[in-house]
Tab-separated table of C-alpha atoms and ligand atoms in Angstrom:
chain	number	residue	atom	x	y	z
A	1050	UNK	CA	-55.163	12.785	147.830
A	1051	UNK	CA	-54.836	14.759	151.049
A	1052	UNK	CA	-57.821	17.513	151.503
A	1053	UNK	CA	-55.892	21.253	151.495
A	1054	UNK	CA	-56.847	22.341	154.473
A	1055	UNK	CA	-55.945	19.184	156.373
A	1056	UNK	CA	-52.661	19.974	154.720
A	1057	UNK	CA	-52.150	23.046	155.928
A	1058	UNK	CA	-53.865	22.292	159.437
A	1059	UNK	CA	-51.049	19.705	159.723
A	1060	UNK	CA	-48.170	21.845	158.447
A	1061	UNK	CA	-49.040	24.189	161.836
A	1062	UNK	CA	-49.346	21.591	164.274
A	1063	UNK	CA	-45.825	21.991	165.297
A	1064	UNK	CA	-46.325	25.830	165.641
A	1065	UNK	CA	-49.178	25.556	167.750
A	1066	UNK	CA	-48.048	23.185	170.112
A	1067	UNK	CA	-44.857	25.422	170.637
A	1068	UNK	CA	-46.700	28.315	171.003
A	1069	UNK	CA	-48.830	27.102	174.056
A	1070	UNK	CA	-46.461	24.198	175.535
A	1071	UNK	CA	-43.560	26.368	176.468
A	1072	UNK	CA	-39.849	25.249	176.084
A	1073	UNK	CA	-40.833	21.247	175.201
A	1074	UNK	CA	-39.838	21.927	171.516
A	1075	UNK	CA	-37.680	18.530	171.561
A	1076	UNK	CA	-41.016	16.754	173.037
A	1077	UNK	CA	-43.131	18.115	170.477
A	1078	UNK	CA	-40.423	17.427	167.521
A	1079	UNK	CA	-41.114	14.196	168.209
A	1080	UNK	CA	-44.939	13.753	168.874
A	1081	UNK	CA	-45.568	15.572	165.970
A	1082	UNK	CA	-44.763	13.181	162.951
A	1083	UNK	CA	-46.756	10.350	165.065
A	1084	UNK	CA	-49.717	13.167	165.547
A	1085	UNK	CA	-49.544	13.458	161.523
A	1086	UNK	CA	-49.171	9.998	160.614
A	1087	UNK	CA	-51.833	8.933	162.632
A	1088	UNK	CA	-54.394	11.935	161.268
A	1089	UNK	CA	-53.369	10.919	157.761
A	1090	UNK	CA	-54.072	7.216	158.805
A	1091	UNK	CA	-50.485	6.189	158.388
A	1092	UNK	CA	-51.103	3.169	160.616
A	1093	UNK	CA	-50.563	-1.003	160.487
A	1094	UNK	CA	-54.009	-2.337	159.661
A	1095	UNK	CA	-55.623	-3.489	163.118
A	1096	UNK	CA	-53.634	-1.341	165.657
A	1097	UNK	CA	-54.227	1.870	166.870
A	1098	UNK	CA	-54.018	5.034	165.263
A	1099	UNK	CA	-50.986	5.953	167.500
A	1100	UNK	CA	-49.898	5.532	171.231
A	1101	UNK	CA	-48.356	8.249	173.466
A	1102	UNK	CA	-46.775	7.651	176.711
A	1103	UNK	CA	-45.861	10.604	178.230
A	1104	UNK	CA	-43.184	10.424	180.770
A	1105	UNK	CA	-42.035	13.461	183.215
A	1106	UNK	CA	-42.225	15.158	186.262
A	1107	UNK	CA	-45.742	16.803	187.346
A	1108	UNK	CA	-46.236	19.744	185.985
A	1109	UNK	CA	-44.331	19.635	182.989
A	1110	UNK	CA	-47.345	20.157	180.404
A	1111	UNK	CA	-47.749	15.920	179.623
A	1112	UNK	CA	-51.508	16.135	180.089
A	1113	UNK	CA	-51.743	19.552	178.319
A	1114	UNK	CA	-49.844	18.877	175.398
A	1115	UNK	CA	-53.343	16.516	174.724
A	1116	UNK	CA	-55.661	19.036	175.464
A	1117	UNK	CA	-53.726	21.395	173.217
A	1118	UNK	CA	-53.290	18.893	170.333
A	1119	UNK	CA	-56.790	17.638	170.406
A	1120	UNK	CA	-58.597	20.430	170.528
A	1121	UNK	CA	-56.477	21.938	167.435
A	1122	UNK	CA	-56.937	18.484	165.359
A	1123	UNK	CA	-60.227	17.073	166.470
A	1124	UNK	CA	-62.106	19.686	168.571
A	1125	UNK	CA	-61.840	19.932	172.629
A	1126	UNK	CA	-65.110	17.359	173.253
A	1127	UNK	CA	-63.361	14.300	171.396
A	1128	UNK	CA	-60.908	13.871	174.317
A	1129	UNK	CA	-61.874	11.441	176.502
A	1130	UNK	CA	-59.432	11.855	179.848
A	1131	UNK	CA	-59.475	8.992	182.774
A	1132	UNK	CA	-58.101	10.313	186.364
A	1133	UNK	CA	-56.399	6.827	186.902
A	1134	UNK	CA	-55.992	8.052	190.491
A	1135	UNK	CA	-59.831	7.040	190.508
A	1136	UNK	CA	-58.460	3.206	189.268
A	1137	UNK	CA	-56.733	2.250	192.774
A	1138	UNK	CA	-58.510	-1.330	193.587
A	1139	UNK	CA	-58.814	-3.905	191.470
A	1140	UNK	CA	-62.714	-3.961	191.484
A	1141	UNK	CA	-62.329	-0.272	189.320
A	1142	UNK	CA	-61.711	-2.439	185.740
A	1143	UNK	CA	-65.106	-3.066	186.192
A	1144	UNK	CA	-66.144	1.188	186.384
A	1145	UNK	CA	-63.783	0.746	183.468
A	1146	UNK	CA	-64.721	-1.690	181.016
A	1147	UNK	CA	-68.409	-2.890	182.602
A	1148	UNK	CA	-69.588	-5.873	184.360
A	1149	UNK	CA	-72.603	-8.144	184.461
A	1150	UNK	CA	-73.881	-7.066	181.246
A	1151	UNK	CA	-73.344	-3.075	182.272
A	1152	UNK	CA	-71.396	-1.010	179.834
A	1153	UNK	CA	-68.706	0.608	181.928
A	1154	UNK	CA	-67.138	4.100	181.238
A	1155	UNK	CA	-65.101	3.621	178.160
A	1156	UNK	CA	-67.590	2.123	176.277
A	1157	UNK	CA	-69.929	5.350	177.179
A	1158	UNK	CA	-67.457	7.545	176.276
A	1159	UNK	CA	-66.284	6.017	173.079
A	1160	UNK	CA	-69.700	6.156	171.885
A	1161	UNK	CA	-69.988	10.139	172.731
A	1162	UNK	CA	-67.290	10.626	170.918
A	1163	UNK	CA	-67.914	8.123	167.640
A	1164	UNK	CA	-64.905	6.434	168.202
A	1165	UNK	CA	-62.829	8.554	167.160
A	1166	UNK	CA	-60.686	10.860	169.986
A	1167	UNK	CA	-57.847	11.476	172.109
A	1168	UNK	CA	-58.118	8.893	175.175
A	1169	UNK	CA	-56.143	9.978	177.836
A	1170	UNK	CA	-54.954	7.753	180.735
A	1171	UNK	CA	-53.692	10.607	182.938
A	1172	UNK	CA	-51.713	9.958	185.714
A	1173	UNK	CA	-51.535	5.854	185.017
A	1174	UNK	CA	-48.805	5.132	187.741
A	1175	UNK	CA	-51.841	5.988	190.528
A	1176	UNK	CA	-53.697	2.551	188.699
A	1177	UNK	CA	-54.114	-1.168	190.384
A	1178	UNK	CA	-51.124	-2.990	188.656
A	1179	UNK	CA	-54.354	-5.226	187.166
A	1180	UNK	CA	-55.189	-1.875	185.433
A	1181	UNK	CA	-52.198	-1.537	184.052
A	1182	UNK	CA	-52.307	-4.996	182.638
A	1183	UNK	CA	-55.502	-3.588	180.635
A	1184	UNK	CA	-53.628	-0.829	179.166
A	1185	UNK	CA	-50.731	-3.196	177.844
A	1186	UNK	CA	-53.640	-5.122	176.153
A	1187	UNK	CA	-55.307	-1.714	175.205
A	1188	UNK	CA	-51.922	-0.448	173.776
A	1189	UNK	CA	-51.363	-2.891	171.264
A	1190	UNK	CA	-54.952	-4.075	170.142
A	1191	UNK	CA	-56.841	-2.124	168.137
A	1192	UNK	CA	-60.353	-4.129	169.332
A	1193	UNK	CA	-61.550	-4.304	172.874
A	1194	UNK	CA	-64.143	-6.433	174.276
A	1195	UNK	CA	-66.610	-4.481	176.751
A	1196	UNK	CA	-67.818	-6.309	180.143
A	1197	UNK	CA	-71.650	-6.048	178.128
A	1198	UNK	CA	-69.834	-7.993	175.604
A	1199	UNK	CA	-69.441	-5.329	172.677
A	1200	UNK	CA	-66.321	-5.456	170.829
A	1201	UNK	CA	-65.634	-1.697	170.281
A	1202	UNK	CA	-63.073	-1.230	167.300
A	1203	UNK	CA	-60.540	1.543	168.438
A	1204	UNK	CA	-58.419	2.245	165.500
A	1205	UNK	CA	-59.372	5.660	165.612
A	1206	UNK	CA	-58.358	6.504	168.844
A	1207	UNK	CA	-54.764	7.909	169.805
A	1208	UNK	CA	-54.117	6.852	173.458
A	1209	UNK	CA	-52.066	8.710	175.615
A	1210	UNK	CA	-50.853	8.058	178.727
A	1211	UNK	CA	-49.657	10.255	181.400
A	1212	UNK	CA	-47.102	8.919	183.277
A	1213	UNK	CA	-45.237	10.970	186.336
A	1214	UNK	CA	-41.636	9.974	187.072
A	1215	UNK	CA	-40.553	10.797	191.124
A	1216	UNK	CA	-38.520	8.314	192.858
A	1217	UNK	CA	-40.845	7.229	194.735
A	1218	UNK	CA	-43.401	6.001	191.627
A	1219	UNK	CA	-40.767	4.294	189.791
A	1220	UNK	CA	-39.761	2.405	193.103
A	1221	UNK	CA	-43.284	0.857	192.748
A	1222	UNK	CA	-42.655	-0.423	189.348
A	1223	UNK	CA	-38.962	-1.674	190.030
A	1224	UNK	CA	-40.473	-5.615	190.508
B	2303	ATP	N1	-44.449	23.714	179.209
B	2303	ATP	C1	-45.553	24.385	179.583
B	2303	ATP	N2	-45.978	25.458	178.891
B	2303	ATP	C2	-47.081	26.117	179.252
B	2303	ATP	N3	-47.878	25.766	180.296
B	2303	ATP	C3	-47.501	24.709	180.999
B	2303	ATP	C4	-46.338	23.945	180.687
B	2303	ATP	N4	-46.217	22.943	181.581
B	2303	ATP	C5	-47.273	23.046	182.392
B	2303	ATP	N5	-48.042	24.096	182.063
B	2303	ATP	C6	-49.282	24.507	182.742
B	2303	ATP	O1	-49.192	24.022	184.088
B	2303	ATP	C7	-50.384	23.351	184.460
B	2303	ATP	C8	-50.076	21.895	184.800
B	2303	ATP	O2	-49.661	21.217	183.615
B	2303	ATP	P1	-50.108	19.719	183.302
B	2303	ATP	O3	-51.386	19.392	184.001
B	2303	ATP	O4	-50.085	19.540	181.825
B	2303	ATP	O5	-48.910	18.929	183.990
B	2303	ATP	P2	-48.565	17.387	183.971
B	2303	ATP	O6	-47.203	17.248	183.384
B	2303	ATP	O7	-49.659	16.632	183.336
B	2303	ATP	O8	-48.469	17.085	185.537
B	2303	ATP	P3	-48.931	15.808	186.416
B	2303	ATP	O9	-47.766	14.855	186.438
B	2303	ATP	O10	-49.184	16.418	187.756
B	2303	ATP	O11	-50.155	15.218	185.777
B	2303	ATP	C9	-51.364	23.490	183.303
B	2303	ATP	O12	-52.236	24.572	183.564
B	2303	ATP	C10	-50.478	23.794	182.114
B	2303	ATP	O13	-51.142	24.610	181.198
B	2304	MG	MG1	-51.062	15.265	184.102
């Protein structure tokens, strides 16, 4: 049985994303059924409670359309947002995931926010390519091992990833 309010939160989703993130109705027709599903835990056993890529040109509201949504389903502090402009050599997995024992960022902020959040990759085409390589493995599994050697569960995270589309970036990918 679905709690009321949760109901009715959900029923408004679509409103209030329209109301802040102007003139990407067709965007948020679509994110919103995946927003839903994955809040009512309409998921595959194992994988993630949903995945987001986010694909346009800078400024377009990709990163904001997560701030809004999060803070109206979850509260503003349970997103979790990586600058993956900071993630340019390949030694930055390490800042990522840990090393040597060390728990590395995610694993801090997963705990701060009980595993359960909005992470948000923004600005992924800025990452090593090795980075990116993570995310592939982060996209699809819902368990990741940490460089201390945790194995975080992360079914109840919603990853989102901000991708900007110029010439230029998608040039990088073309190989
Ligand atoms: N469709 C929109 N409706 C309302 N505000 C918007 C919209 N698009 C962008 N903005 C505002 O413009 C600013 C930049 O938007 P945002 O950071 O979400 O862009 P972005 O698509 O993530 O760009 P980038 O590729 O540079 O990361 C924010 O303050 C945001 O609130
Ligand atoms: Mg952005």
């Amino acid at each position: 049985m679905i709690d009321a309010s949760l109901r009715e939160k959900l029923k408004a989703l679509e409103k209030c994303l329209c109301e802040s993130i102007l003139g990407q109705e067709e965007v948020i027709r679509e994110i919103v059924p995946i927003l839903i599903n994955g809040e009512l835990g309409i998921n595959s056993e194992g994988k993630p409670k949903a995945n987001l890529l986010l694909l346009g040109p800078p400024g377009a509201g990709k990163t904001d359309i997560c701030n809004v949504f999060t803070d109206y389903l979850l509260g503003s502090e349970k997103l979790i947002r990586f600058d993956m402009s900071e993630y340019q050599t390949v030694e930055s997995i390490y800042r990522l995931l840990g090393h040597n024992g060390e728990e590395g960022l995610f694993g801090l902020n997963y705990d701060r926010v009980d595993g359960a959040g909005t992470l948000l990759f923004d600005e992924i085409e800025k990452a090593h390519e090795r980075v990116l390589d993570l995310f592939l493995q982060l996209l699809s599994a819902a368990r990741i091992t940490l460089g201390s050697g945790r194995g975080v569960e992360s079914g109840g995270v919603l990853r989102c990833c901000d991708f900007e589309y110029r010439l230029a970036v998608i040039n990088r990918f073309k190989d």
